[in-house]
């Protein structure tokens, strides 16, 4: 095992998490290796070594760790948790597995601050042993603020893509916008460059804002929402078919669910306000949020909801048991997509296409045409 | 006619029925406990529940909806934390809402049981329920006390203090059926949730099958809580699930003190907590024992034939290793 100051840290891949941690590690002079982008092979490696019935995020992130260790990382940084869902044991399970595979690596588990703020901070110090806790914390906060902006830029992409005149133009602008913000170091620079980046998203792409678009909200388990390799990048698929997409959670919302300035997330009070009629208690993971966001999207006039979840996910199975009632009561088309390692993109696309047809038909019906299709017809 | 409250014979009924019976009894409320799980009950559950939910929750739907037809209310408490800092399964947190989301749901009584709600959390929950039936608060408090007493007695009755002290050879005379037989007496620990292993329909009669062969069976509920807690300290992380802590602690205890010849881990498909804990228990049984461990995954398609074959093989394996250990 490496000496603390010579560690080479790695993390699992998940949406924009890389961007945030690259920035943070640079500030703290931490050596790191990012796992290569998740591919079908990553999934295969993860699945091969995971317990059969563990949930997909555990398997994919295990694949990330193994690939990064093979590439030279010697310390795995993983988030912890204190229930009620099994996410809190991922790190321990993955540690056992990598040990059994003969990898000699250290694990740093970042338990949530509510388990003790000081030990939360000390965990960071393990990564940067020569820095003061005070300094580390300041840098973490700045990095986090920057990450909020990364998320806002991504959100803009999901909204704008539906209006682009040339397919792929928003995506290109997104990559450029991230590069604009990336070099920002101080708080002032971050604020300034974030504004430039967002402006770039809006102004460098030719868009037809008068276009009639469908609005679809994506809800479900956070990892499924944030990591394109497991959701087959359906946001892109929808966007390119003229659908304005909004997502219930962004990386920073997940990291700090109760703080202000959420990009897509809801506060505890809001979750309760929108979900309680159907699910009046947290059920771990994102189960109650899924219900809350669904209700809120309906209030905001969305045309349909896509619910994404890993196979065997407990909180989302609870949500899935309740969503048919929500869909019926609120008259909103809803499609639950359950993903496991055998899921193929083709099946998803067929069902999404059917849903698009139905949403357009409902639009037409509302506008006075007669081909009305009842809500719930796309629910599975 | 007095109002009736239905108690679904499923899930945490297996842990807490002593308390529920005593509580409603003292209040003079008539309770109706659903019949044993059967094909009929399961089918009601399968029809009403989401296909991805775990088997015992599907079974629960069956019991609850069946009772809904027969009673005024169905009792489905939301059991969140019974010990500070450790949760039950997420499914128990959402159970009342899941049942409410079916077409034509029964009327449900669902107090929240969460010890984080203050020192008198459980008594307050009892008061909330009791007030539906009487204005006599003193009577409700009395009913609550009787319920807790009944529960403690029930739990104590299940504990078998001296299991590990019984020399395994002496067992022969205790359980009988093996006299004159050269086979050694086996003791098998069944790890798993009471609502799975004690429900003969769900578990395909596992416990009785073993007993019929003259095998002694022990379950986590037979292990004293002190020993469970002590053994569970060996877990790679403090367990934030109460019932799984018990399963893991009991299994660790069996392994560490070599009090069983083998362990059968019964997991319902797809159970989140068990699939996680199982990894720890399997690793521990291998490294600290080794104690042979067999996992059985059960779902609504589980067939008797498959179980029987695997049981035979496992029992043979245990018998052989015991014989060779005894130098036979
Ligand atoms: S929320 Fe779902 S995916 Fe996440 S740990 Fe829990 S069961 Fe697994
Ligand atoms: S502990 Fe497992 S079997 Fe029990 S309700 Fe939860 S998921 Fe189902």
XYZ file of C-alpha atoms in Angstrom, chain A:
380
model
C 0.000 0.000 0.000
C 1.094 3.502 -0.763
C 2.272 6.066 1.766
C -0.545 8.521 2.455
C 1.168 11.362 0.608
C 1.853 9.246 -2.441
C -1.581 7.850 -2.885
C -3.095 7.629 -6.319
C -6.803 8.015 -5.766
C -9.643 6.929 -7.970
C -13.410 7.314 -7.881
C -16.360 5.722 -9.643
C -17.747 7.436 -12.719
C -21.084 9.135 -12.481
C -22.249 11.984 -14.670
C -20.431 15.202 -13.870
C -18.846 13.885 -10.683
C -15.522 13.583 -12.535
C -15.507 17.291 -13.313
C -15.988 18.225 -9.697
C -13.426 15.852 -8.287
C -10.801 16.651 -10.916
C -11.112 20.240 -9.831
C -10.981 19.372 -6.141
C -8.029 17.033 -6.473
C -6.088 19.663 -8.409
C -6.720 22.208 -5.656
C -5.531 19.807 -2.976
C -2.565 18.445 -4.940
C -3.959 14.956 -4.809
C -2.704 12.458 -7.357
C -5.500 10.613 -9.085
C -6.418 8.388 -11.965
C -9.932 8.616 -13.329
C -11.398 5.314 -14.469
C -11.832 5.145 -18.223
C -15.392 6.044 -19.311
C -17.840 3.276 -18.486
C -18.482 0.933 -21.363
C -20.191 -2.389 -21.870
C -16.909 -3.947 -20.819
C -16.867 -2.045 -17.527
C -20.305 -3.411 -16.842
C -19.217 -6.904 -17.738
C -16.238 -6.787 -15.376
C -18.428 -5.413 -12.593
C -21.162 -7.966 -13.119
C -18.735 -10.861 -13.217
C -17.405 -10.102 -9.730
C -20.545 -8.803 -8.004
C -23.120 -10.760 -6.045
C -25.837 -11.697 -8.498
C -28.634 -9.808 -6.805
C -26.829 -6.607 -5.977
C -28.112 -3.543 -7.741
C -26.701 -2.272 -10.999
C -24.913 0.837 -9.631
C -22.809 -1.392 -7.376
C -21.837 -3.539 -10.318
C -20.954 -0.668 -12.647
C -18.943 1.230 -10.060
C -17.099 -1.942 -9.100
C -16.166 -2.215 -12.765
C -14.865 1.365 -12.630
C -12.725 0.622 -9.592
C -11.238 -2.501 -11.116
C -10.390 -0.707 -14.356
C -8.825 2.185 -12.468
C -6.803 -0.134 -10.225
C -5.546 -1.909 -13.328
C -4.506 1.503 -14.622
C -2.461 2.244 -11.501
C -4.753 3.626 -8.804
C -4.032 2.376 -5.279
C -6.743 4.094 -3.244
C -10.470 3.914 -3.879
C -12.642 6.796 -2.756
C -16.270 5.835 -2.302
C -19.302 7.429 -0.702
C -20.879 5.735 2.320
C -24.314 6.023 3.878
C -26.334 5.196 6.931
C -29.454 3.629 5.561
C -32.067 2.664 4.980
C -30.968 1.599 1.517
C -28.072 -0.692 0.759
C -25.954 2.014 -0.832
C -24.331 2.460 2.581
C -22.711 -0.974 2.256
C -21.454 -0.654 -1.296
C -17.963 0.360 -0.213
C -17.660 -2.565 2.220
C -18.946 -5.053 -0.312
C -16.635 -3.715 -3.008
C -13.729 -3.751 -0.601
C -14.341 -7.427 0.192
C -14.582 -8.235 -3.492
C -11.403 -6.437 -4.539
C -9.569 -8.024 -1.622
C -10.738 -11.465 -2.714
C -9.529 -10.669 -6.216
C -6.087 -10.026 -4.798
C -5.918 -6.255 -5.270
C -3.933 -4.543 -2.554
C -5.643 -1.181 -2.325
C -6.754 1.259 0.343
C -10.345 2.387 0.690
C -11.437 5.798 1.815
C -15.136 5.853 2.573
C -16.774 9.227 2.752
C -19.605 8.776 5.226
C -22.272 11.489 5.120
C -21.683 14.512 7.371
C -24.696 13.676 9.495
C -22.722 10.769 10.907
C -20.299 13.298 12.355
C -19.037 16.381 10.648
C -15.526 16.166 12.032
C -14.945 12.639 10.861
C -16.351 13.714 7.496
C -13.650 16.397 7.294
C -10.937 14.061 8.531
C -11.700 11.774 5.630
C -10.650 14.554 3.285
C -7.465 14.967 5.237
C -6.589 11.370 4.459
C -6.365 12.466 0.857
C -4.306 15.579 1.481
C -2.418 14.826 4.699
C -0.248 17.927 4.628
C -3.032 20.450 4.307
C -4.950 21.950 7.194
C -8.546 20.872 7.570
C -9.569 24.486 7.261
C -7.822 24.910 3.937
C -9.219 21.640 2.640
C -12.757 22.536 3.569
C -12.522 25.940 1.886
C -11.354 24.323 -1.338
C -14.034 21.649 -1.178
C -16.700 24.330 -0.914
C -15.348 26.274 -3.882
C -15.125 23.115 -5.940
C -18.673 22.304 -5.051
C -19.877 25.711 -6.097
C -18.178 25.235 -9.427
C -19.843 21.861 -9.764
C -23.249 23.504 -9.294
C -22.481 25.532 -12.388
C -21.393 22.449 -14.325
C -24.781 21.006 -13.499
C -26.619 24.144 -14.562
C -24.828 23.999 -17.898
C -25.901 20.405 -18.327
C -29.453 21.285 -17.465
C -29.366 23.966 -20.145
C -28.238 21.336 -22.633
C -31.235 19.137 -21.815
C -33.586 22.065 -22.343
C -31.987 23.509 -25.460
C -31.378 20.352 -27.422
C -35.043 20.108 -28.385
C -34.861 23.417 -30.238
C -31.558 23.050 -32.090
C -31.711 23.343 -35.878
C -28.705 21.178 -36.465
C -28.513 17.873 -34.634
C -25.535 17.762 -32.278
C -24.971 21.519 -32.147
C -26.013 21.875 -28.479
C -23.890 18.970 -27.455
C -20.879 20.584 -29.102
C -21.660 23.864 -27.374
C -21.915 21.975 -24.087
C -18.414 20.559 -24.415
C -17.135 24.039 -25.210
C -19.021 25.572 -22.293
C -17.465 23.074 -19.872
C -14.042 24.002 -21.250
C -14.825 27.653 -20.691
C -15.579 27.089 -17.003
C -12.902 24.492 -16.321
C -9.918 26.852 -15.772
C -11.775 29.034 -13.238
C -10.090 28.991 -9.842
C -11.323 31.786 -7.596
C -14.944 32.312 -6.636
C -15.078 35.438 -8.786
C -13.699 33.669 -11.823
C -16.151 30.852 -11.339
C -19.146 33.175 -11.246
C -17.915 35.141 -14.226
C -16.984 32.202 -16.457
C -20.147 30.294 -15.568
C -22.137 33.155 -16.977
C -20.049 33.186 -20.139
C -20.483 29.435 -20.470
C -24.282 29.575 -20.137
C -24.435 32.401 -22.644
C -22.369 30.309 -25.012
C -24.926 27.506 -24.693
C -27.714 29.863 -25.742
C -25.974 31.969 -28.330
C -23.615 29.724 -30.250
C -26.359 27.333 -31.323
C -28.966 28.069 -33.951
C -32.351 27.332 -32.361
C -35.988 27.641 -33.262
C -37.559 28.661 -29.999
C -41.022 28.817 -31.542
C -40.945 25.107 -32.227
C -43.655 22.999 -30.628
C -41.876 20.597 -28.293
C -42.972 17.929 -25.859
C -41.847 18.199 -22.267
C -40.727 15.045 -20.518
C -39.534 14.746 -16.922
C -37.104 12.018 -15.988
C -37.369 10.663 -12.458
C -35.896 7.710 -10.607
C -32.781 6.396 -8.945
C -29.959 8.925 -9.112
C -27.216 6.763 -10.604
C -29.510 5.672 -13.414
C -30.334 9.298 -14.100
C -26.764 10.547 -13.976
C -24.764 7.902 -15.789
C -25.402 7.708 -19.543
C -23.924 4.238 -19.939
C -26.738 2.689 -17.905
C -29.587 4.844 -19.225
C -28.516 4.542 -22.852
C -28.385 8.324 -22.929
C -32.127 8.526 -23.428
C -31.969 12.249 -22.701
C -30.035 12.695 -25.904
C -32.345 10.357 -27.794
C -35.381 12.315 -26.631
C -33.751 15.700 -27.175
C -32.874 14.888 -30.748
C -36.525 14.075 -31.358
C -37.639 17.475 -30.228
C -38.349 16.692 -26.605
C -37.408 19.167 -23.922
C -36.077 17.043 -21.113
C -35.874 17.880 -17.461
C -34.217 15.670 -14.928
C -35.121 15.284 -11.265
C -31.589 15.234 -9.958
C -28.143 16.508 -10.908
C -24.840 15.440 -9.393
C -24.639 18.249 -6.860
C -28.268 17.807 -5.816
C -27.433 14.272 -4.929
C -24.278 15.176 -3.028
C -25.959 17.872 -0.960
C -29.695 17.280 -1.116
C -30.655 19.677 1.638
C -28.629 22.729 0.665
C -29.992 25.731 -1.160
C -29.395 26.429 -4.871
C -30.450 23.048 -6.034
C -30.147 22.609 -9.757
C -32.944 20.100 -10.097
C -33.484 18.653 -6.659
C -36.106 19.383 -4.053
C -35.751 20.227 -0.384
C -37.102 17.867 2.228
C -40.132 20.086 2.743
C -40.878 20.202 -0.967
C -40.574 16.438 -1.301
C -43.040 16.047 1.501
C -45.388 18.657 0.045
C -45.657 16.949 -3.334
C -45.302 13.282 -2.382
C -47.182 12.897 0.898
C -50.568 12.251 -0.636
C -49.145 9.080 -2.196
C -46.094 8.227 -0.144
C -45.811 10.004 3.166
C -42.504 8.686 4.393
C -39.007 8.437 3.047
C -38.207 4.933 1.838
C -34.483 5.412 1.335
C -32.695 6.164 -1.902
C -34.821 8.383 -4.117
C -38.188 6.644 -3.812
C -40.128 9.484 -2.269
C -38.388 12.024 -4.501
C -39.532 10.075 -7.519
C -43.154 10.513 -6.481
C -42.643 14.184 -5.570
C -40.976 15.076 -8.855
C -43.670 13.264 -10.806
C -46.407 15.270 -9.111
C -44.460 18.489 -9.614
C -43.836 17.825 -13.305
C -47.562 17.351 -13.791
C -48.205 20.674 -12.066
C -45.682 22.291 -14.360
C -47.530 21.040 -17.409
C -45.185 18.304 -18.593
C -46.461 15.859 -21.183
C -45.068 12.679 -19.692
C -42.784 11.041 -17.163
C -40.023 8.518 -17.687
C -39.132 6.583 -14.553
C -35.704 4.945 -14.586
C -34.624 2.339 -12.063
C -32.179 -0.503 -11.614
C -33.646 -3.980 -11.390
C -34.196 -5.001 -7.714
C -33.873 -1.390 -6.504
C -35.898 -1.277 -3.306
C -36.929 2.387 -3.054
C -37.807 2.581 -6.744
C -39.781 -0.651 -6.616
C -41.866 0.986 -3.911
C -42.273 4.060 -6.118
C -43.130 1.843 -9.068
C -45.877 0.203 -6.999
C -47.415 3.598 -6.328
C -46.819 5.445 -9.609
C -49.667 3.742 -11.518
C -52.076 5.367 -9.100
C -50.380 8.751 -9.496
C -50.492 8.408 -13.258
C -54.174 7.541 -13.186
C -55.177 10.223 -10.680
C -53.256 12.983 -12.433
C -53.866 11.749 -15.960
C -50.237 11.700 -17.047
C -48.489 9.195 -19.328
C -45.773 7.375 -17.470
C -43.199 4.853 -18.556
C -41.078 2.898 -16.077
C -37.841 1.522 -17.506
C -36.141 -1.131 -15.416
C -32.499 -1.706 -16.257
C -30.235 -4.625 -15.573
C -27.131 -5.958 -17.244
C -29.166 -7.777 -19.849
C -31.261 -4.811 -20.876
C -30.857 -3.776 -24.489
C -31.335 -0.319 -25.893
C -33.684 -1.495 -28.646
C -36.494 -2.446 -26.270
C -36.299 0.938 -24.599
C -36.447 2.792 -27.859
C -39.558 0.947 -29.003
C -41.342 1.847 -25.824
C -40.158 5.451 -25.880
C -41.345 5.800 -29.469
C -44.768 4.525 -28.479
C -44.816 7.004 -25.636
C -43.892 9.892 -27.932
C -46.753 8.995 -30.271
C -49.139 8.889 -27.393
C -48.011 12.237 -26.001
C -48.435 13.910 -29.380
C -51.867 12.344 -29.726
C -52.860 13.692 -26.338
C -51.591 17.121 -27.325
C -53.708 16.973 -30.421
C -56.716 15.801 -28.427
C -56.317 18.698 -26.023
C -56.158 21.051 -28.962
C -59.563 19.769 -30.038
C -58.824 16.777 -32.219
C -60.547 13.531 -31.473
C -57.860 10.855 -31.323
C -57.813 10.849 -27.558
C -55.801 8.168 -25.815
C -56.255 7.541 -22.113
C -53.393 8.088 -19.678
C -51.885 4.949 -18.336
C -51.905 3.248 -21.717
C -48.125 3.545 -21.740
C -47.647 2.385 -18.204
C -45.988 -0.937 -17.694
